[in-house]
């Protein structure tokens, strides 16, 4: 039931864009995105509910394709502060039983 | 400010010993969760609770137990610690789908 994330790692220069993908073998109720800095707790970025909505704040946005059971996180004009490990979490029902992917390690270099 | 705290933050124990990790939140959230984080596996759900006296098994519950006697606390007990349980443990609570994580407890079983 654990979602699959890709890529496992990505290295960027400041100002470059990145896309992180999350896919599930089961129909999804929601997809969540979290970012974790080294040695810290994961921090909530956004939640997407089934219906194909796209969300975003600042230069980080995400989409959810319910039919394909996939979500993508878009980071545009990356900043040094975007470095960290990004996790997608998925729910197959509205029951808060959330499972996380293995994570994507993003490194932004000057 | 409302918060979620874990204790101890670091613990070293021996194989076979019983260990309890504490989790306390002051948001009055009904939903609470325990995850373990290991390299390459991301966050894996151990147990979760939707309210007082409610507990549910997650994907890696063997060797762990929880109890929920009040809204604020969800202690995680390892009945007989094993080296495979060496990990970083995160407690979380949620409201409207967003997970709020504690700072983590690093457990080493020798």
mmCIF file of C-alpha atoms in Angstrom:
data_model
loop_
_atom_site.group_PDB
_atom_site.id
_atom_site.type_symbol
_atom_site.label_atom_id
_atom_site.label_comp_id
_atom_site.label_asym_id
_atom_site.label_seq_id
_atom_site.Cartn_x
_atom_site.Cartn_y
_atom_site.Cartn_z
ATOM 1 C CA UNK A 1 0.000 0.000 0.000
ATOM 2 C CA UNK A 2 3.035 2.245 0.244
ATOM 3 C CA UNK A 3 3.089 4.775 -2.643
ATOM 4 C CA UNK A 4 6.078 4.865 -4.980
ATOM 5 C CA UNK A 5 8.038 8.076 -5.378
ATOM 6 C CA UNK A 6 10.400 9.082 -8.161
ATOM 7 C CA UNK A 7 13.093 10.120 -8.506
ATOM 8 C CA UNK A 8 14.874 8.956 -5.358
ATOM 9 C CA UNK A 9 17.171 11.954 -5.458
ATOM 10 C CA UNK A 10 17.662 15.103 -7.483
ATOM 11 C CA UNK A 11 20.321 17.815 -7.473
ATOM 12 C CA UNK A 12 19.510 21.286 -8.753
ATOM 13 C CA UNK A 13 21.096 24.675 -9.118
ATOM 14 C CA UNK A 14 19.297 27.666 -7.629
ATOM 15 C CA UNK A 15 16.590 28.834 -9.982
ATOM 16 C CA UNK A 16 16.052 25.466 -11.692
ATOM 17 C CA UNK A 17 12.781 23.556 -11.638
ATOM 18 C CA UNK A 18 12.015 20.058 -10.370
ATOM 19 C CA UNK A 19 9.144 17.596 -10.449
ATOM 20 C CA UNK A 20 8.625 14.831 -7.901
ATOM 21 C CA UNK A 21 6.159 12.076 -8.688
ATOM 22 C CA UNK A 22 4.059 9.849 -6.454
ATOM 23 C CA UNK A 23 2.015 6.899 -7.660
ATOM 24 C CA UNK A 24 -0.225 4.349 -6.029
ATOM 25 C CA UNK A 25 -1.527 0.935 -7.029
ATOM 26 C CA UNK A 26 -4.846 1.690 -5.329
ATOM 27 C CA UNK A 27 -7.509 4.307 -5.861
ATOM 28 C CA UNK A 28 -6.777 7.302 -3.686
ATOM 29 C CA UNK A 29 -8.900 9.552 -1.518
ATOM 30 C CA UNK A 30 -6.150 12.076 -0.883
ATOM 31 C CA UNK A 31 -2.478 12.840 -1.385
ATOM 32 C CA UNK A 32 -0.368 14.782 1.085
ATOM 33 C CA UNK A 33 3.070 16.314 0.614
ATOM 34 C CA UNK A 34 5.605 16.882 3.393
ATOM 35 C CA UNK A 35 9.151 18.203 3.496
ATOM 36 C CA UNK A 36 11.744 17.097 6.030
ATOM 37 C CA UNK A 37 15.005 18.894 6.685
ATOM 38 C CA UNK A 38 17.901 16.825 7.995
ATOM 39 C CA UNK A 39 17.483 16.025 11.689
ATOM 40 C CA UNK A 40 14.050 17.630 11.888
ATOM 41 C CA UNK A 41 10.441 16.501 11.820
ATOM 42 C CA UNK A 42 8.462 16.405 8.568
ATOM 43 C CA UNK A 43 6.478 19.570 7.867
ATOM 44 C CA UNK A 44 3.165 19.705 6.027
ATOM 45 C CA UNK A 45 3.156 21.358 2.578
ATOM 46 C CA UNK A 46 -0.255 20.625 1.132
ATOM 47 C CA UNK A 47 -3.098 18.169 0.785
ATOM 48 C CA UNK A 48 -4.965 17.298 -2.415
ATOM 49 C CA UNK A 49 -8.322 15.573 -2.380
ATOM 50 C CA UNK A 50 -9.707 13.433 -5.174
ATOM 51 C CA UNK A 51 -11.221 15.528 -7.905
ATOM 52 C CA UNK A 52 -8.068 16.407 -9.812
ATOM 53 C CA UNK A 53 -7.418 19.715 -8.085
ATOM 54 C CA UNK A 54 -4.142 21.510 -8.259
ATOM 55 C CA UNK A 55 -2.802 23.433 -5.308
ATOM 56 C CA UNK A 56 0.129 25.640 -4.621
ATOM 57 C CA UNK A 57 1.697 28.318 -2.578
ATOM 58 C CA UNK A 58 4.631 30.481 -3.511
ATOM 59 C CA UNK A 59 6.603 28.507 -6.118
ATOM 60 C CA UNK A 60 5.610 25.028 -4.912
ATOM 61 C CA UNK A 61 2.499 23.452 -6.368
ATOM 62 C CA UNK A 62 1.038 20.003 -6.826
ATOM 63 C CA UNK A 63 -1.467 18.170 -8.955
ATOM 64 C CA UNK A 64 -3.497 15.032 -8.380
ATOM 65 C CA UNK A 65 -4.652 12.814 -11.225
ATOM 66 C CA UNK A 66 -7.274 10.622 -9.628
ATOM 67 C CA UNK A 67 -7.701 8.346 -12.655
ATOM 68 C CA UNK A 68 -4.007 7.585 -12.878
ATOM 69 C CA UNK A 69 -3.652 7.442 -9.092
ATOM 70 C CA UNK A 70 -0.731 9.812 -9.351
ATOM 71 C CA UNK A 71 0.356 13.102 -7.882
ATOM 72 C CA UNK A 72 3.203 15.393 -8.827
ATOM 73 C CA UNK A 73 4.921 18.108 -6.806
ATOM 74 C CA UNK A 74 6.318 21.019 -8.820
ATOM 75 C CA UNK A 75 9.093 23.216 -7.481
ATOM 76 C CA UNK A 76 9.832 26.190 -9.704
ATOM 77 C CA UNK A 77 12.756 28.591 -9.504
ATOM 78 C CA UNK A 78 14.180 26.533 -6.644
ATOM 79 C CA UNK A 79 15.768 28.207 -3.656
ATOM 80 C CA UNK A 80 18.432 26.893 -1.274
ATOM 81 C CA UNK A 81 15.719 26.576 1.373
ATOM 82 C CA UNK A 82 13.930 23.965 -0.740
ATOM 83 C CA UNK A 83 16.610 21.390 0.049
ATOM 84 C CA UNK A 84 15.347 18.433 2.041
ATOM 85 C CA UNK A 85 13.545 15.161 1.618
ATOM 86 C CA UNK A 86 10.043 15.286 0.194
ATOM 87 C CA UNK A 87 7.499 12.657 1.101
ATOM 88 C CA UNK A 88 4.120 11.967 -0.381
ATOM 89 C CA UNK A 89 1.512 10.391 1.834
ATOM 90 C CA UNK A 90 -1.616 8.735 0.512
ATOM 91 C CA UNK A 91 -4.990 7.745 1.919
ATOM 92 C CA UNK A 92 -7.194 5.235 0.118
ATOM 93 C CA UNK A 93 -10.178 6.220 2.251
ATOM 94 C CA UNK A 94 -11.088 9.175 4.447
ATOM 95 C CA UNK A 95 -9.759 7.445 7.555
ATOM 96 C CA UNK A 96 -6.428 9.111 8.232
ATOM 97 C CA UNK A 97 -4.585 5.820 7.721
ATOM 98 C CA UNK A 98 -1.857 7.512 5.733
ATOM 99 C CA UNK A 99 1.054 5.677 4.135
ATOM 100 C CA UNK A 100 4.188 7.449 2.993
ATOM 101 C CA UNK A 101 6.518 6.908 0.080
ATOM 102 C CA UNK A 102 10.242 6.333 0.618
ATOM 103 C CA UNK A 103 11.015 9.984 -0.078
ATOM 104 C CA UNK A 104 12.846 12.088 -2.658
ATOM 105 C CA UNK A 105 16.005 13.804 -1.553
ATOM 106 C CA UNK A 106 16.274 17.248 -3.121
ATOM 107 C CA UNK A 107 19.526 19.192 -2.988
ATOM 108 C CA UNK A 108 19.666 22.777 -4.249
ATOM 109 C CA UNK A 109 23.145 24.168 -4.823
ATOM 110 C CA UNK A 110 24.172 27.819 -5.275
ATOM 111 C CA UNK B 1 1.409 27.582 21.909
ATOM 112 C CA UNK B 2 -0.054 24.148 21.387
ATOM 113 C CA UNK B 3 2.515 21.516 20.597
ATOM 114 C CA UNK B 4 3.407 17.847 20.386
ATOM 115 C CA UNK B 5 6.324 16.549 22.413
ATOM 116 C CA UNK B 6 8.155 13.230 22.514
ATOM 117 C CA UNK B 7 10.341 11.756 25.198
ATOM 118 C CA UNK B 8 12.983 10.588 25.488
ATOM 119 C CA UNK B 9 14.620 12.168 22.435
ATOM 120 C CA UNK B 10 17.434 9.632 22.529
ATOM 121 C CA UNK B 11 17.553 6.222 24.151
ATOM 122 C CA UNK B 12 19.921 3.276 24.101
ATOM 123 C CA UNK B 13 18.637 -0.037 25.402
ATOM 124 C CA UNK B 14 19.482 -3.713 25.314
ATOM 125 C CA UNK B 15 17.797 -6.525 23.423
ATOM 126 C CA UNK B 16 14.878 -7.964 25.351
ATOM 127 C CA UNK B 17 14.145 -4.929 27.506
ATOM 128 C CA UNK B 18 10.783 -3.193 27.528
ATOM 129 C CA UNK B 19 10.855 0.384 26.267
ATOM 130 C CA UNK B 20 8.142 3.041 26.283
ATOM 131 C CA UNK B 21 8.274 6.165 24.153
ATOM 132 C CA UNK B 22 5.984 8.962 25.279
ATOM 133 C CA UNK B 23 3.985 11.298 23.069
ATOM 134 C CA UNK B 24 1.980 14.233 24.395
ATOM 135 C CA UNK B 25 -0.006 16.795 22.411
ATOM 136 C CA UNK B 26 -1.817 19.869 23.629
ATOM 137 C CA UNK B 27 -4.007 20.525 20.563
ATOM 138 C CA UNK B 28 -6.777 18.233 21.767
ATOM 139 C CA UNK B 29 -6.591 16.310 18.477
ATOM 140 C CA UNK B 30 -8.489 13.032 18.388
ATOM 141 C CA UNK B 31 -6.187 11.393 15.834
ATOM 142 C CA UNK B 32 -2.688 10.338 16.852
ATOM 143 C CA UNK B 33 -0.094 8.218 15.071
ATOM 144 C CA UNK B 34 3.245 6.528 15.529
ATOM 145 C CA UNK B 35 5.658 6.155 12.605
ATOM 146 C CA UNK B 36 9.148 4.773 12.355
ATOM 147 C CA UNK B 37 11.660 6.159 9.915
ATOM 148 C CA UNK B 38 14.444 4.090 8.404
ATOM 149 C CA UNK B 39 16.734 4.900 5.506
ATOM 150 C CA UNK B 40 15.197 3.762 2.253
ATOM 151 C CA UNK B 41 11.765 3.133 3.753
ATOM 152 C CA UNK B 42 10.510 6.588 4.520
ATOM 153 C CA UNK B 43 7.898 6.775 7.259
ATOM 154 C CA UNK B 44 6.069 3.563 8.110
ATOM 155 C CA UNK B 45 2.924 3.520 10.198
ATOM 156 C CA UNK B 46 3.118 1.473 13.406
ATOM 157 C CA UNK B 47 -0.136 2.198 15.272
ATOM 158 C CA UNK B 48 -2.774 4.883 15.283
ATOM 159 C CA UNK B 49 -5.710 6.038 17.355
ATOM 160 C CA UNK B 50 -8.870 7.968 16.513
ATOM 161 C CA UNK B 51 -9.749 8.734 20.105
ATOM 162 C CA UNK B 52 -9.737 7.572 23.702
ATOM 163 C CA UNK B 53 -9.771 3.788 24.027
ATOM 164 C CA UNK B 54 -9.368 3.385 20.253
ATOM 165 C CA UNK B 55 -6.199 1.844 18.813
ATOM 166 C CA UNK B 56 -5.437 0.343 15.391
ATOM 167 C CA UNK B 57 -2.544 -1.543 13.854
ATOM 168 C CA UNK B 58 -0.549 -0.019 11.055
ATOM 169 C CA UNK B 59 1.710 -1.678 8.495
ATOM 170 C CA UNK B 60 4.588 -2.561 10.889
ATOM 171 C CA UNK B 61 2.847 -3.187 14.224
ATOM 172 C CA UNK B 62 4.504 -6.473 15.251
ATOM 173 C CA UNK B 63 6.451 -6.036 18.494
ATOM 174 C CA UNK B 64 4.755 -2.718 19.358
ATOM 175 C CA UNK B 65 1.698 -1.748 21.360
ATOM 176 C CA UNK B 66 -0.109 1.484 22.212
ATOM 177 C CA UNK B 67 -2.816 2.536 24.615
ATOM 178 C CA UNK B 68 -5.000 5.653 24.643
ATOM 179 C CA UNK B 69 -6.383 6.507 28.058
ATOM 180 C CA UNK B 70 -6.798 10.241 27.377
ATOM 181 C CA UNK B 71 -6.840 12.602 24.415
ATOM 182 C CA UNK B 72 -3.368 14.064 25.007
ATOM 183 C CA UNK B 73 -1.170 10.957 25.208
ATOM 184 C CA UNK B 74 -0.331 7.970 23.021
ATOM 185 C CA UNK B 75 2.614 6.036 24.497
ATOM 186 C CA UNK B 76 4.348 3.459 22.302
ATOM 187 C CA UNK B 77 5.656 0.334 24.017
ATOM 188 C CA UNK B 78 8.190 -2.145 22.705
ATOM 189 C CA UNK B 79 7.487 -5.235 24.779
ATOM 190 C CA UNK B 80 10.837 -6.895 24.134
ATOM 191 C CA UNK B 81 13.180 -4.683 22.163
ATOM 192 C CA UNK B 82 14.972 -6.187 19.161
ATOM 193 C CA UNK B 83 17.894 -4.829 17.136
ATOM 194 C CA UNK B 84 15.545 -4.521 14.146
ATOM 195 C CA UNK B 85 13.645 -1.888 16.110
ATOM 196 C CA UNK B 86 16.589 0.494 16.089
ATOM 197 C CA UNK B 87 15.086 3.499 14.341
ATOM 198 C CA UNK B 88 13.841 7.048 14.636
ATOM 199 C CA UNK B 89 10.264 7.151 15.902
ATOM 200 C CA UNK B 90 7.890 10.012 15.132
ATOM 201 C CA UNK B 91 4.612 10.671 16.846
ATOM 202 C CA UNK B 92 2.026 12.800 15.070
ATOM 203 C CA UNK B 93 -1.461 14.147 15.609
ATOM 204 C CA UNK B 94 -3.828 15.418 12.970
ATOM 205 C CA UNK B 95 -6.650 17.822 12.371
ATOM 206 C CA UNK B 96 -8.439 18.178 9.018
ATOM 207 C CA UNK B 97 -5.926 15.810 7.435
ATOM 208 C CA UNK B 98 -2.753 17.730 8.266
ATOM 209 C CA UNK B 99 -0.239 15.794 10.347
ATOM 210 C CA UNK B 100 1.736 17.623 13.033
ATOM 211 C CA UNK B 101 4.883 15.707 13.934
ATOM 212 C CA UNK B 102 6.879 15.613 17.125
ATOM 213 C CA UNK B 103 10.653 16.078 17.004
ATOM 214 C CA UNK B 104 11.324 12.347 16.976
ATOM 215 C CA UNK B 105 12.846 9.791 19.340
ATOM 216 C CA UNK B 106 16.027 8.034 18.281
ATOM 217 C CA UNK B 107 16.103 4.507 19.710
ATOM 218 C CA UNK B 108 19.141 2.245 19.568
ATOM 219 C CA UNK B 109 18.780 -1.402 20.578
ATOM 220 C CA UNK B 110 22.096 -3.126 21.285
#
